[in-house]
Short mmCIF file of C-alpha atoms in Angstrom, two decimals:
data_model
loop_
_atom_site.label_atom_id
_atom_site.label_comp_id
_atom_site.label_asym_id
_atom_site.label_seq_id
_atom_site.Cartn_x
_atom_site.Cartn_y
_atom_site.Cartn_z
CA UNK A 3 142.07 224.59 9.08
CA UNK A 4 139.03 222.30 9.18
CA UNK A 5 136.41 220.83 11.54
CA UNK A 6 136.47 217.46 13.23
CA UNK A 7 137.64 214.62 10.99
CA UNK A 8 136.57 211.04 10.58
CA UNK A 9 139.68 209.77 8.84
CA UNK A 10 142.55 210.69 6.58
CA UNK A 11 140.50 210.29 3.42
CA UNK A 12 137.77 212.78 4.33
CA UNK A 13 137.27 216.15 2.65
CA UNK A 14 136.96 219.11 5.01
CA UNK A 15 135.44 222.56 4.92
CA UNK A 16 138.04 225.29 5.35
CA UNK A 17 137.69 227.50 8.44
CA UNK A 18 140.12 230.20 7.32
CA UNK A 19 142.23 230.20 10.47
CA UNK A 20 146.02 230.39 10.54
CA UNK A 21 147.94 227.94 12.69
CA UNK A 22 151.43 228.88 13.84
CA UNK A 23 153.86 226.65 15.72
CA UNK A 24 157.10 227.78 17.34
CA UNK A 25 159.62 225.27 18.62
CA UNK A 26 160.09 227.13 21.93
CA UNK A 27 156.92 229.22 22.32
CA UNK A 28 154.18 226.72 21.57
CA UNK A 29 151.17 226.50 19.26
CA UNK A 30 148.80 229.30 18.26
CA UNK A 31 145.57 229.62 16.26
CA UNK A 32 144.96 233.01 14.64
CA UNK A 33 141.35 233.85 13.76
CA UNK A 34 141.10 236.47 11.01
CA UNK A 35 138.46 239.12 10.41
CA UNK A 36 136.01 238.72 7.54
CA UNK A 37 138.05 241.07 5.35
CA UNK A 38 141.25 239.14 6.24
CA UNK A 39 142.99 242.38 7.23
CA UNK A 40 143.35 241.81 10.96
CA UNK A 41 143.39 239.13 13.64
CA UNK A 42 140.27 239.05 15.79
CA UNK A 43 141.49 236.38 18.19
CA UNK A 44 144.72 234.52 18.99
CA UNK A 45 144.38 231.28 20.93
CA UNK A 46 147.44 229.85 22.61
CA UNK A 47 147.66 226.10 23.16
CA UNK A 48 150.43 225.87 25.70
CA UNK A 49 150.26 222.89 28.07
CA UNK A 50 146.52 222.38 27.59
CA UNK A 51 143.73 221.11 25.35
CA UNK A 52 145.03 217.57 25.07
CA UNK A 53 148.59 218.13 23.81
CA UNK A 54 151.18 216.27 25.91
CA UNK A 55 153.78 219.04 25.71
CA UNK A 56 154.07 222.65 24.62
CA UNK A 57 157.38 222.58 22.73
CA UNK A 58 158.55 221.11 19.41
CA UNK A 59 155.07 220.92 17.88
CA UNK A 60 154.81 220.80 14.09
CA UNK A 61 151.72 221.43 11.97
CA UNK A 62 151.25 219.75 8.61
CA UNK A 63 148.29 219.20 6.30
CA UNK A 64 147.73 215.61 5.16
CA UNK A 65 144.65 214.51 3.23
CA UNK A 66 143.27 218.06 3.72
CA UNK A 67 143.46 217.53 7.47
CA UNK A 68 145.66 219.37 9.96
CA UNK A 69 148.05 217.00 11.72
CA UNK A 70 150.00 218.00 14.82
CA UNK A 71 153.20 216.09 15.54
CA UNK A 72 154.89 216.10 18.95
CA UNK A 73 157.69 214.22 20.73
CA UNK A 74 154.97 212.17 22.44
CA UNK A 75 152.64 211.25 19.61
CA UNK A 76 150.54 212.61 16.75
CA UNK A 77 147.23 214.45 17.14
CA UNK A 78 144.34 216.00 15.26
CA UNK A 79 142.18 218.98 16.24
CA UNK A 80 138.51 218.74 17.24
CA UNK A 81 137.16 222.16 16.31
CA UNK A 82 133.87 221.61 18.15
CA UNK A 83 135.58 220.83 21.47
CA UNK A 84 138.63 223.05 20.85
CA UNK A 85 140.77 220.09 21.86
CA UNK A 86 143.48 217.85 20.45
CA UNK A 87 142.99 214.09 20.35
CA UNK A 88 145.36 211.24 19.38
CA UNK A 89 145.25 210.40 15.68
CA UNK A 90 144.21 206.76 15.60
CA UNK A 91 145.12 206.18 11.93
CA UNK A 92 148.79 206.78 12.63
CA UNK A 93 148.69 205.05 16.01
CA UNK A 94 147.47 201.87 14.30
CA UNK A 95 150.56 201.95 12.09
CA UNK A 96 153.32 203.14 14.42
CA UNK A 97 151.97 202.68 17.95
CA UNK A 98 151.56 205.17 20.78
CA UNK A 99 153.92 207.73 22.34
CA UNK A 100 156.33 207.84 19.40
CA UNK A 101 158.55 210.87 18.79
CA UNK A 102 157.27 212.34 15.52
CA UNK A 103 159.92 214.55 13.97
CA UNK A 104 158.22 215.06 10.64
CA UNK A 105 155.32 213.98 8.40
CA UNK A 106 155.26 215.00 4.72
CA UNK A 107 152.65 214.19 2.06
CA UNK A 108 154.04 214.19 -1.48
CA UNK A 109 152.28 214.91 -4.78
CA UNK A 110 151.48 211.22 -5.22
CA UNK A 111 149.63 211.00 -1.91
CA UNK A 112 152.39 209.04 -0.16
CA UNK A 113 153.27 210.06 3.41
CA UNK A 114 156.94 210.32 4.36
CA UNK A 115 157.79 210.07 8.03
CA UNK A 116 160.67 210.58 10.43
CA UNK A 117 159.75 208.97 13.74
CA UNK A 118 162.20 208.18 16.55
CA UNK A 119 165.16 206.66 14.69
CA UNK A 120 163.12 205.47 11.70
CA UNK A 121 162.66 207.11 8.31
CA UNK A 122 160.49 205.88 5.47
CA UNK A 123 157.27 206.26 3.53
CA UNK A 124 153.69 205.09 3.75
CA UNK A 125 152.97 204.13 0.14
CA UNK A 126 149.26 204.47 -0.50
CA UNK A 127 148.27 201.74 -2.93
CA UNK A 128 144.92 203.31 -3.80
CA UNK A 129 144.76 207.08 -3.93
CA UNK A 130 142.46 208.59 -1.36
CA UNK A 131 142.07 205.33 0.57
CA UNK A 132 144.22 205.06 3.69
CA UNK A 133 143.45 201.46 4.60
CA UNK A 134 145.40 200.13 1.59
CA UNK A 135 149.05 200.95 2.08
CA UNK A 136 152.55 199.59 2.53
CA UNK A 137 155.22 200.94 4.88
CA UNK A 138 158.77 201.08 3.53
CA UNK A 139 161.78 201.97 5.68
CA UNK A 140 164.97 203.74 4.59
CA UNK A 141 166.73 203.76 7.94
CA UNK A 142 170.17 203.65 6.32
CA UNK A 143 169.95 207.41 5.60
CA UNK A 144 168.27 208.40 8.88
CA UNK A 145 171.53 209.60 10.45
CA UNK A 146 172.16 211.95 7.49
CA UNK A 147 168.81 213.77 7.73
CA UNK A 148 168.58 217.28 9.17
CA UNK A 149 166.76 216.69 12.46
CA UNK A 150 163.58 218.70 12.69
CA UNK A 151 163.95 219.96 9.11
CA UNK A 152 163.56 216.72 7.15
CA UNK A 153 162.44 217.44 3.61
CA UNK A 154 161.23 215.24 0.75
CA UNK A 155 160.48 216.53 -2.75
CA UNK A 156 158.71 214.24 -5.22
CA UNK A 157 159.36 215.62 -8.68
CA UNK A 158 157.26 212.90 -10.28
CA UNK A 159 156.51 209.18 -9.85
CA UNK A 160 160.06 208.34 -10.97
CA UNK A 161 162.17 210.81 -9.00
CA UNK A 162 162.12 211.65 -5.31
CA UNK A 163 164.78 213.84 -3.69
CA UNK A 164 165.49 213.64 0.05
CA UNK A 165 167.46 216.43 1.72
CA UNK A 166 170.37 215.41 3.95
CA UNK A 167 173.48 216.77 5.62
CA UNK A 168 175.48 215.46 2.66
CA UNK A 169 173.30 216.86 -0.11
CA UNK A 170 170.36 215.17 -1.83
CA UNK A 171 169.57 211.46 -1.85
CA UNK A 172 167.79 210.34 -5.02
CA UNK A 173 165.12 207.64 -4.81
CA UNK A 174 163.40 206.12 -7.84
CA UNK A 175 160.13 204.41 -6.76
CA UNK A 176 159.80 202.58 -10.09
CA UNK A 177 163.29 201.07 -9.87
CA UNK A 178 162.25 197.94 -8.01
CA UNK A 179 164.96 195.50 -8.96
CA UNK A 180 164.74 191.90 -7.84
CA UNK A 181 167.80 191.86 -5.65
CA UNK A 182 168.94 188.60 -4.12
CA UNK A 183 170.28 189.29 -0.63
CA UNK A 184 171.05 185.68 0.22
CA UNK A 185 174.59 185.24 1.50
CA UNK A 186 176.93 182.65 2.94
CA UNK A 187 177.92 182.34 6.57
CA UNK A 188 181.51 181.46 7.48
CA UNK A 189 182.00 179.72 10.82
CA UNK A 190 185.24 181.13 12.28
CA UNK A 191 185.44 178.99 15.38
CA UNK A 192 183.35 176.90 17.74
CA UNK A 193 184.13 176.71 21.45
CA UNK A 194 182.72 174.52 24.17
CA UNK A 195 182.28 176.63 27.32
CA UNK A 196 180.67 174.14 29.70
CA UNK A 197 183.67 173.95 32.01
CA UNK A 198 186.58 175.80 30.44
CA UNK A 199 186.82 177.40 27.03
CA UNK A 200 187.92 174.72 24.60
CA UNK A 201 188.06 175.59 20.91
CA UNK A 202 187.71 172.47 18.79
CA UNK A 203 186.98 174.15 15.45
CA UNK A 204 188.84 177.25 14.20
CA UNK A 205 187.69 177.59 10.60
CA UNK A 206 189.94 174.86 9.30
CA UNK A 207 188.55 172.73 6.46
CA UNK A 208 187.68 169.38 7.96
CA UNK A 209 185.25 166.54 7.61
CA UNK A 210 185.85 165.39 11.15
CA UNK A 211 182.77 164.61 13.23
CA UNK A 212 182.65 165.64 16.87
CA UNK A 213 180.96 163.78 19.72
CA UNK A 214 180.22 165.39 23.09
CA UNK A 215 178.98 164.17 26.43
CA UNK A 216 175.42 165.33 27.14
CA UNK A 217 176.76 167.50 29.97
CA UNK A 218 178.87 169.45 27.49
CA UNK A 219 175.91 171.23 25.97
CA UNK A 220 177.03 174.87 25.99
CA UNK A 221 178.74 176.24 22.85
CA UNK A 222 179.86 179.57 21.46
CA UNK A 223 179.91 180.13 17.68
CA UNK A 224 181.90 182.93 16.03
CA UNK A 225 180.91 183.66 12.45
CA UNK A 226 180.99 186.28 9.70
CA UNK A 227 179.04 186.93 6.52
CA UNK A 228 180.16 187.99 3.06
CA UNK A 229 177.52 190.62 2.33
CA UNK A 230 178.80 194.18 2.12
CA UNK A 231 175.71 196.02 0.88
CA UNK A 232 172.84 197.58 2.83
CA UNK A 233 169.84 195.30 3.26
CA UNK A 234 166.64 196.04 1.36
CA UNK A 235 164.12 198.39 3.02
CA UNK A 236 161.95 196.72 5.60
CA UNK A 237 158.36 196.37 4.41
CA UNK A 238 155.13 195.88 6.21
CA UNK A 239 151.54 196.71 5.42
#
């Protein structure tokens, strides 16, 4: 592990401790002897030290910093105070009190996340600098992920493999095609519902113009679209 951090891009001095998390028994820090042959101390962090809960805590190293994910937010460890504090870098991106299932840093420095019902990646635009990034969402495969055991393997900058209940999903970061997702809307019917439902347009081709009294100002539109593909990932950054 490492001492108190100032941000995701910092470099930390290793402390040589072993952190162990168990889904139903909590979080532990094991302090080893100088010869690394025995444990001199085992600290249990169950219901204390700043963590909001004692179960379903995951430990991951991102930017050489230990990150602790919980169902009620993401935290980092202050070694000087022996206490966990909310990780502001992630809170600025995703907000507070989110259910963090998983955080994974790949070989390119990108950070994959599974939070609540959202899955995606924080694409770092400048390596080692966390304030230049873009968030991409791949929520269309969220339901196929293995809850609590989400896994992402970046073979190289062209091939990323995402484990799912149905096998592996293959993502190519460099395959950024200019897809046009514009589509047409078909109006199926229009009904005036001011007094009693009265359908005056039912999808029939017509050039007729309709005039209504100002009191008849409440309408219901039924429509459909002719797009049968998944929308592009939602971006923000």
